[in-house]
Amino acid sequence: MDTIGSAPRHSRRLRYFAAGSLLAAGLSVTPATAHFVLEAPAATLEQNQVGDPQKLGPCGGTSENAGTPTGAVTELTGGSMLHLKVREVIFHPGHYRVALAPGEAGLPDDPETLTREGPAGPISVSAQIASNPVPPVLADGLFQHTERPAPGSSWETDLRIPNVDCKGCVLQVIQWMAEHGYNRDGGYTYHHCATVNISRDPNLETDSAWSSFLRG
């Protein structure tokens, strides 16, 4: 029986299914662990051919390897469109979420996850998806899939950037995985981030919700 206990947030078991969270129904467990490469915008950490290191939240690395910073900064204008491109190198069913904050401490927790018991511990079943995201979540439930992407293909979309001023903001892209065992660094989620400088467009109305959030 699933219960809500005192385990770490990544492994807490919930009694509800949220919108868009039935991705894993009827799927069998596979031993592989998913990996993705953040192709755009430029990631804050160097990535190898499968996107590692990416397990540790909120922005990648692992307990043994914090990762090597790239120093990359993406310049953005408020109200413009950001092109997001990720490549899922090792498949697992799931979805992606994008968040924006003035620093890593302001990023949201990883998605709450409903689990079932597997032969070697909990297995992820579903996760909460925000149908109407509010700051710091920019977009949720992206690229929901239960089948393996075509070899060499990428997931791509354009996201509207809030019209605010935010220098050195952190754009986080996470992959939540269904039918996945718990890992001590990232639970059921893998992480990448990008550093962005956002300059408000004076010809557009300021996004008040985002402005209030970014001011703290």
PDB file of C-alpha atoms in Angstrom:
ATOM      1  CA  MET A   1       0.000   0.000   0.000  1.00  0.00           C
ATOM      2  CA  ASP A   2       1.249   3.455  -0.871  1.00  0.00           C
ATOM      3  CA  THR A   3       1.658   5.801   2.071  1.00  0.00           C
ATOM      4  CA  ILE A   4       2.953   9.303   2.646  1.00  0.00           C
ATOM      5  CA  GLY A   5       5.853   9.016   5.017  1.00  0.00           C
ATOM      6  CA  SER A   6       8.899  10.906   6.194  1.00  0.00           C
ATOM      7  CA  ALA A   7      11.183   9.816   3.343  1.00  0.00           C
ATOM      8  CA  PRO A   8      13.089  12.457   1.304  1.00  0.00           C
ATOM      9  CA  ARG A   9      10.922  14.574  -0.965  1.00  0.00           C
ATOM     10  CA  HIS A  10      12.010  12.616  -4.039  1.00  0.00           C
ATOM     11  CA  SER A  11      10.619   9.359  -2.634  1.00  0.00           C
ATOM     12  CA  ARG A  12       7.449  10.500  -0.863  1.00  0.00           C
ATOM     13  CA  ARG A  13       4.500   8.499  -2.121  1.00  0.00           C
ATOM     14  CA  LEU A  14       1.280  10.299  -2.964  1.00  0.00           C
ATOM     15  CA  ARG A  15      -2.311   9.139  -3.087  1.00  0.00           C
ATOM     16  CA  TYR A  16      -3.302  11.155  -6.128  1.00  0.00           C
ATOM     17  CA  PHE A  17      -2.734  11.267  -9.868  1.00  0.00           C
ATOM     18  CA  ALA A  18      -2.365  14.766 -11.336  1.00  0.00           C
ATOM     19  CA  ALA A  19      -3.338  15.924 -14.809  1.00  0.00           C
ATOM     20  CA  GLY A  20      -1.158  14.338 -17.451  1.00  0.00           C
ATOM     21  CA  SER A  21       0.485  11.991 -14.963  1.00  0.00           C
ATOM     22  CA  LEU A  22      -0.730   8.612 -16.188  1.00  0.00           C
ATOM     23  CA  LEU A  23       2.246   8.206 -18.476  1.00  0.00           C
ATOM     24  CA  ALA A  24       3.458   4.932 -17.058  1.00  0.00           C
ATOM     25  CA  ALA A  25       0.244   2.934 -17.020  1.00  0.00           C
ATOM     26  CA  GLY A  26       0.817  -0.601 -18.249  1.00  0.00           C
ATOM     27  CA  LEU A  27       4.527  -0.138 -18.877  1.00  0.00           C
ATOM     28  CA  SER A  28       7.094  -2.644 -17.663  1.00  0.00           C
ATOM     29  CA  VAL A  29      10.226  -1.772 -15.740  1.00  0.00           C
ATOM     30  CA  THR A  30      13.428  -1.536 -17.739  1.00  0.00           C
ATOM     31  CA  PRO A  31      16.902  -1.577 -16.201  1.00  0.00           C
ATOM     32  CA  ALA A  32      18.178   1.439 -18.148  1.00  0.00           C
ATOM     33  CA  THR A  33      18.312   4.906 -16.607  1.00  0.00           C
ATOM     34  CA  ALA A  34      17.255   7.820 -18.760  1.00  0.00           C
ATOM     35  CA  HIS A  35      19.649  10.597 -19.740  1.00  0.00           C
ATOM     36  CA  PHE A  36      19.145  13.790 -21.698  1.00  0.00           C
ATOM     37  CA  VAL A  37      21.341  16.457 -23.241  1.00  0.00           C
ATOM     38  CA  LEU A  38      20.362  20.120 -22.973  1.00  0.00           C
ATOM     39  CA  GLU A  39      21.163  21.413 -26.444  1.00  0.00           C
ATOM     40  CA  ALA A  40      19.606  24.888 -26.118  1.00  0.00           C
ATOM     41  CA  PRO A  41      20.032  27.132 -24.286  1.00  0.00           C
ATOM     42  CA  ALA A  42      23.686  26.548 -23.415  1.00  0.00           C
ATOM     43  CA  ALA A  43      24.061  24.515 -20.224  1.00  0.00           C
ATOM     44  CA  THR A  44      25.935  25.715 -17.161  1.00  0.00           C
ATOM     45  CA  LEU A  45      27.865  22.437 -16.883  1.00  0.00           C
ATOM     46  CA  GLU A  46      29.868  20.575 -19.484  1.00  0.00           C
ATOM     47  CA  GLN A  47      27.965  17.519 -20.728  1.00  0.00           C
ATOM     48  CA  ASN A  48      29.320  14.261 -22.092  1.00  0.00           C
ATOM     49  CA  GLN A  49      27.667  12.350 -24.931  1.00  0.00           C
ATOM     50  CA  VAL A  50      24.738  11.296 -22.719  1.00  0.00           C
ATOM     51  CA  GLY A  51      24.399  14.587 -20.842  1.00  0.00           C
ATOM     52  CA  ASP A  52      26.184  13.556 -17.655  1.00  0.00           C
ATOM     53  CA  PRO A  53      26.651  14.625 -14.921  1.00  0.00           C
ATOM     54  CA  GLN A  54      22.932  15.362 -14.418  1.00  0.00           C
ATOM     55  CA  LYS A  55      21.462  13.442 -11.483  1.00  0.00           C
ATOM     56  CA  LEU A  56      21.969  15.888  -8.627  1.00  0.00           C
ATOM     57  CA  GLY A  57      19.424  18.667  -8.120  1.00  0.00           C
ATOM     58  CA  PRO A  58      18.849  21.398  -8.787  1.00  0.00           C
ATOM     59  CA  CYS A  59      21.317  21.846 -11.667  1.00  0.00           C
ATOM     60  CA  GLY A  60      23.182  18.621 -12.307  1.00  0.00           C
ATOM     61  CA  GLY A  61      26.355  16.968 -11.192  1.00  0.00           C
ATOM     62  CA  THR A  62      26.509  13.995  -8.851  1.00  0.00           C
ATOM     63  CA  SER A  63      27.629  13.457  -5.275  1.00  0.00           C
ATOM     64  CA  GLU A  64      31.010  12.380  -6.610  1.00  0.00           C
ATOM     65  CA  ASN A  65      31.282  14.842  -9.497  1.00  0.00           C
ATOM     66  CA  ALA A  66      29.998  18.410  -9.185  1.00  0.00           C
ATOM     67  CA  GLY A  67      30.622  18.994 -12.882  1.00  0.00           C
ATOM     68  CA  THR A  68      32.702  21.515 -14.813  1.00  0.00           C
ATOM     69  CA  PRO A  69      31.153  24.964 -15.359  1.00  0.00           C
ATOM     70  CA  THR A  70      30.963  26.170 -18.951  1.00  0.00           C
ATOM     71  CA  GLY A  71      30.665  29.868 -18.107  1.00  0.00           C
ATOM     72  CA  ALA A  72      27.964  30.116 -20.771  1.00  0.00           C
ATOM     73  CA  VAL A  73      25.427  32.935 -20.455  1.00  0.00           C
ATOM     74  CA  THR A  74      22.408  33.362 -22.744  1.00  0.00           C
ATOM     75  CA  GLU A  75      21.207  36.918 -23.383  1.00  0.00           C
ATOM     76  CA  LEU A  76      17.419  37.272 -23.623  1.00  0.00           C
ATOM     77  CA  THR A  77      14.915  40.084 -24.096  1.00  0.00           C
ATOM     78  CA  GLY A  78      11.804  40.063 -21.936  1.00  0.00           C
ATOM     79  CA  GLY A  79       8.705  39.015 -23.855  1.00  0.00           C
ATOM     80  CA  SER A  80      10.734  37.207 -26.505  1.00  0.00           C
ATOM     81  CA  MET A  81      10.720  33.493 -27.289  1.00  0.00           C
ATOM     82  CA  LEU A  82      13.368  31.149 -25.941  1.00  0.00           C
ATOM     83  CA  HIS A  83      14.104  28.084 -28.056  1.00  0.00           C
ATOM     84  CA  LEU A  84      14.334  24.978 -25.884  1.00  0.00           C
ATOM     85  CA  LYS A  85      15.929  21.871 -27.330  1.00  0.00           C
ATOM     86  CA  VAL A  86      16.638  18.636 -25.477  1.00  0.00           C
ATOM     87  CA  ARG A  87      17.824  15.290 -26.784  1.00  0.00           C
ATOM     88  CA  GLU A  88      16.842  12.158 -24.891  1.00  0.00           C
ATOM     89  CA  VAL A  89      19.831   9.904 -25.297  1.00  0.00           C
ATOM     90  CA  ILE A  90      18.706   7.019 -23.081  1.00  0.00           C
ATOM     91  CA  PHE A  91      14.936   6.535 -23.120  1.00  0.00           C
ATOM     92  CA  HIS A  92      12.516   6.480 -20.236  1.00  0.00           C
ATOM     93  CA  PRO A  93       8.817   7.461 -20.315  1.00  0.00           C
ATOM     94  CA  GLY A  94       8.104  10.777 -18.660  1.00  0.00           C
ATOM     95  CA  HIS A  95       7.974  14.516 -19.229  1.00  0.00           C
ATOM     96  CA  TYR A  96       9.994  17.722 -18.854  1.00  0.00           C
ATOM     97  CA  ARG A  97       9.564  20.890 -16.778  1.00  0.00           C
ATOM     98  CA  VAL A  98      11.183  24.332 -17.075  1.00  0.00           C
ATOM     99  CA  ALA A  99      11.616  26.763 -14.183  1.00  0.00           C
ATOM    100  CA  LEU A 100      13.204  30.194 -13.790  1.00  0.00           C
ATOM    101  CA  ALA A 101      14.617  31.783 -10.626  1.00  0.00           C
ATOM    102  CA  PRO A 102      17.137  34.438  -9.592  1.00  0.00           C
ATOM    103  CA  GLY A 103      19.328  31.723  -8.106  1.00  0.00           C
ATOM    104  CA  GLU A 104      19.399  27.982  -7.499  1.00  0.00           C
ATOM    105  CA  ALA A 105      17.818  28.397  -4.067  1.00  0.00           C
ATOM    106  CA  GLY A 106      14.683  29.817  -5.694  1.00  0.00           C
ATOM    107  CA  LEU A 107      14.064  26.827  -7.963  1.00  0.00           C
ATOM    108  CA  PRO A 108      11.106  24.561  -7.133  1.00  0.00           C
ATOM    109  CA  ASP A 109      11.330  21.124  -5.584  1.00  0.00           C
ATOM    110  CA  ASP A 110      11.376  18.171  -7.943  1.00  0.00           C
ATOM    111  CA  PRO A 111       7.889  16.861  -8.780  1.00  0.00           C
ATOM    112  CA  GLU A 112       6.047  14.892  -6.112  1.00  0.00           C
ATOM    113  CA  THR A 113       6.034  11.276  -7.218  1.00  0.00           C
ATOM    114  CA  LEU A 114       3.576   8.423  -6.757  1.00  0.00           C
ATOM    115  CA  THR A 115       5.430   5.134  -6.438  1.00  0.00           C
ATOM    116  CA  ARG A 116       4.785   1.424  -6.219  1.00  0.00           C
ATOM    117  CA  GLU A 117       6.947  -1.187  -4.618  1.00  0.00           C
ATOM    118  CA  GLY A 118       9.361  -2.967  -6.945  1.00  0.00           C
ATOM    119  CA  PRO A 119      11.653  -5.950  -6.376  1.00  0.00           C
ATOM    120  CA  ALA A 120      14.521  -3.682  -5.322  1.00  0.00           C
ATOM    121  CA  GLY A 121      12.668  -0.675  -3.903  1.00  0.00           C
ATOM    122  CA  PRO A 122      10.161   1.975  -5.006  1.00  0.00           C
ATOM    123  CA  ILE A 123       9.364   2.469  -8.697  1.00  0.00           C
ATOM    124  CA  SER A 124       7.947   5.749 -10.007  1.00  0.00           C
ATOM    125  CA  VAL A 125       4.417   5.628 -11.412  1.00  0.00           C
ATOM    126  CA  SER A 126       3.298   9.223 -11.951  1.00  0.00           C
ATOM    127  CA  ALA A 127       4.074  12.822 -10.989  1.00  0.00           C
ATOM    128  CA  GLN A 128       2.164  16.009 -10.461  1.00  0.00           C
ATOM    129  CA  ILE A 129       2.046  18.359 -13.459  1.00  0.00           C
ATOM    130  CA  ALA A 130       0.967  21.990 -13.072  1.00  0.00           C
ATOM    131  CA  SER A 131      -1.812  22.689 -15.580  1.00  0.00           C
ATOM    132  CA  ASN A 132      -1.467  26.449 -14.998  1.00  0.00           C
ATOM    133  CA  PRO A 133       2.154  27.049 -14.020  1.00  0.00           C
ATOM    134  CA  VAL A 134       3.004  29.972 -11.762  1.00  0.00           C
ATOM    135  CA  PRO A 135       6.468  31.343 -10.919  1.00  0.00           C
ATOM    136  CA  PRO A 136       8.997  29.833 -10.607  1.00  0.00           C
ATOM    137  CA  VAL A 137       7.640  27.222 -13.065  1.00  0.00           C
ATOM    138  CA  LEU A 138       7.715  28.500 -16.636  1.00  0.00           C
ATOM    139  CA  ALA A 139       6.298  25.391 -18.347  1.00  0.00           C
ATOM    140  CA  ASP A 140       5.322  21.916 -17.164  1.00  0.00           C
ATOM    141  CA  GLY A 141       4.331  18.625 -18.765  1.00  0.00           C
ATOM    142  CA  LEU A 142       6.467  19.231 -21.844  1.00  0.00           C
ATOM    143  CA  PHE A 143       7.202  16.423 -24.304  1.00  0.00           C
ATOM    144  CA  GLN A 144       5.083  13.818 -22.510  1.00  0.00           C
ATOM    145  CA  HIS A 145       5.914  10.450 -24.000  1.00  0.00           C
ATOM    146  CA  THR A 146       5.691   6.729 -23.372  1.00  0.00           C
ATOM    147  CA  GLU A 147       7.565   5.523 -26.457  1.00  0.00           C
ATOM    148  CA  ARG A 148      11.222   5.757 -27.397  1.00  0.00           C
ATOM    149  CA  PRO A 149      12.082   8.847 -29.501  1.00  0.00           C
ATOM    150  CA  ALA A 150      13.489   8.230 -32.973  1.00  0.00           C
ATOM    151  CA  PRO A 151      17.291   7.868 -32.936  1.00  0.00           C
ATOM    152  CA  GLY A 152      19.016  11.240 -33.199  1.00  0.00           C
ATOM    153  CA  SER A 153      15.800  13.219 -32.749  1.00  0.00           C
ATOM    154  CA  SER A 154      15.307  16.071 -30.300  1.00  0.00           C
ATOM    155  CA  TRP A 155      12.391  17.571 -28.400  1.00  0.00           C
ATOM    156  CA  GLU A 156      11.974  21.257 -29.262  1.00  0.00           C
ATOM    157  CA  THR A 157       9.618  24.113 -28.387  1.00  0.00           C
ATOM    158  CA  ASP A 158       9.582  27.894 -27.945  1.00  0.00           C
ATOM    159  CA  LEU A 159       8.813  29.397 -24.542  1.00  0.00           C
ATOM    160  CA  ARG A 160       7.871  33.002 -23.886  1.00  0.00           C
ATOM    161  CA  ILE A 161      10.244  34.707 -21.483  1.00  0.00           C
ATOM    162  CA  PRO A 162       8.604  36.968 -18.860  1.00  0.00           C
ATOM    163  CA  ASN A 163       9.133  40.661 -19.445  1.00  0.00           C
ATOM    164  CA  VAL A 164      11.366  41.415 -16.468  1.00  0.00           C
ATOM    165  CA  ASP A 165      14.945  42.339 -15.682  1.00  0.00           C
ATOM    166  CA  CYS A 166      16.915  39.397 -14.332  1.00  0.00           C
ATOM    167  CA  LYS A 167      20.683  39.234 -14.579  1.00  0.00           C
ATOM    168  CA  GLY A 168      22.277  35.894 -13.843  1.00  0.00           C
ATOM    169  CA  CYS A 169      18.952  34.100 -13.587  1.00  0.00           C
ATOM    170  CA  VAL A 170      18.898  30.294 -13.521  1.00  0.00           C
ATOM    171  CA  LEU A 171      16.778  28.484 -16.093  1.00  0.00           C
ATOM    172  CA  GLN A 172      16.273  24.889 -14.964  1.00  0.00           C
ATOM    173  CA  VAL A 173      15.225  22.027 -17.252  1.00  0.00           C
ATOM    174  CA  ILE A 174      14.353  18.735 -15.598  1.00  0.00           C
ATOM    175  CA  GLN A 175      13.276  15.352 -16.872  1.00  0.00           C
ATOM    176  CA  TRP A 176      10.886  13.382 -14.670  1.00  0.00           C
ATOM    177  CA  MET A 177      10.947   9.654 -15.375  1.00  0.00           C
ATOM    178  CA  ALA A 178       8.222   7.035 -14.947  1.00  0.00           C
ATOM    179  CA  GLU A 179       8.959   3.353 -14.265  1.00  0.00           C
ATOM    180  CA  HIS A 180      12.287   4.325 -12.749  1.00  0.00           C
ATOM    181  CA  GLY A 181      13.983   3.212  -9.560  1.00  0.00           C
ATOM    182  CA  TYR A 182      14.948   5.731  -6.899  1.00  0.00           C
ATOM    183  CA  ASN A 183      18.475   7.141  -7.145  1.00  0.00           C
ATOM    184  CA  ARG A 184      20.063   8.830  -4.143  1.00  0.00           C
ATOM    185  CA  ASP A 185      21.177  11.957  -6.005  1.00  0.00           C
ATOM    186  CA  GLY A 186      18.067  12.832  -7.974  1.00  0.00           C
ATOM    187  CA  GLY A 187      15.181  10.613  -7.000  1.00  0.00           C
ATOM    188  CA  TYR A 188      13.229  10.162 -10.237  1.00  0.00           C
ATOM    189  CA  THR A 189      14.449  13.378 -11.887  1.00  0.00           C
ATOM    190  CA  TYR A 190      17.477  14.466 -13.920  1.00  0.00           C
ATOM    191  CA  HIS A 191      18.583  18.083 -14.059  1.00  0.00           C
ATOM    192  CA  HIS A 192      20.271  20.659 -16.273  1.00  0.00           C
ATOM    193  CA  CYS A 193      20.431  24.447 -15.943  1.00  0.00           C
ATOM    194  CA  ALA A 194      21.370  27.463 -18.030  1.00  0.00           C
ATOM    195  CA  THR A 195      22.426  30.934 -16.917  1.00  0.00           C
ATOM    196  CA  VAL A 196      20.401  33.701 -18.574  1.00  0.00           C
ATOM    197  CA  ASN A 197      20.429  37.484 -18.537  1.00  0.00           C
ATOM    198  CA  ILE A 198      16.951  38.887 -19.179  1.00  0.00           C
ATOM    199  CA  SER A 199      16.542  42.540 -20.148  1.00  0.00           C
ATOM    200  CA  ARG A 200      13.022  43.940 -19.859  1.00  0.00           C
ATOM    201  CA  ASP A 201      11.518  45.348 -23.056  1.00  0.00           C
ATOM    202  CA  PRO A 202      10.298  48.868 -22.145  1.00  0.00           C
ATOM    203  CA  ASN A 203       7.755  48.722 -24.949  1.00  0.00           C
ATOM    204  CA  LEU A 204       5.931  45.809 -23.315  1.00  0.00           C
ATOM    205  CA  GLU A 205       4.028  45.566 -20.061  1.00  0.00           C
ATOM    206  CA  THR A 206       6.059  44.150 -17.180  1.00  0.00           C
ATOM    207  CA  ASP A 207       5.019  40.659 -16.072  1.00  0.00           C
ATOM    208  CA  SER A 208       3.867  41.528 -12.565  1.00  0.00           C
ATOM    209  CA  ALA A 209       3.728  37.981 -11.153  1.00  0.00           C
ATOM    210  CA  TRP A 210       7.250  37.245 -12.300  1.00  0.00           C
ATOM    211  CA  SER A 211       8.512  40.638 -11.217  1.00  0.00           C
ATOM    212  CA  SER A 212       7.143  40.068  -7.700  1.00  0.00           C
ATOM    213  CA  PHE A 213       8.636  36.583  -7.533  1.00  0.00           C
ATOM    214  CA  LEU A 214      12.064  37.657  -8.730  1.00  0.00           C
ATOM    215  CA  ARG A 215      12.161  40.491  -6.202  1.00  0.00           C
ATOM    216  CA  GLY A 216      11.503  37.922  -3.487  1.00  0.00           C
TER     217      GLY A 216
END
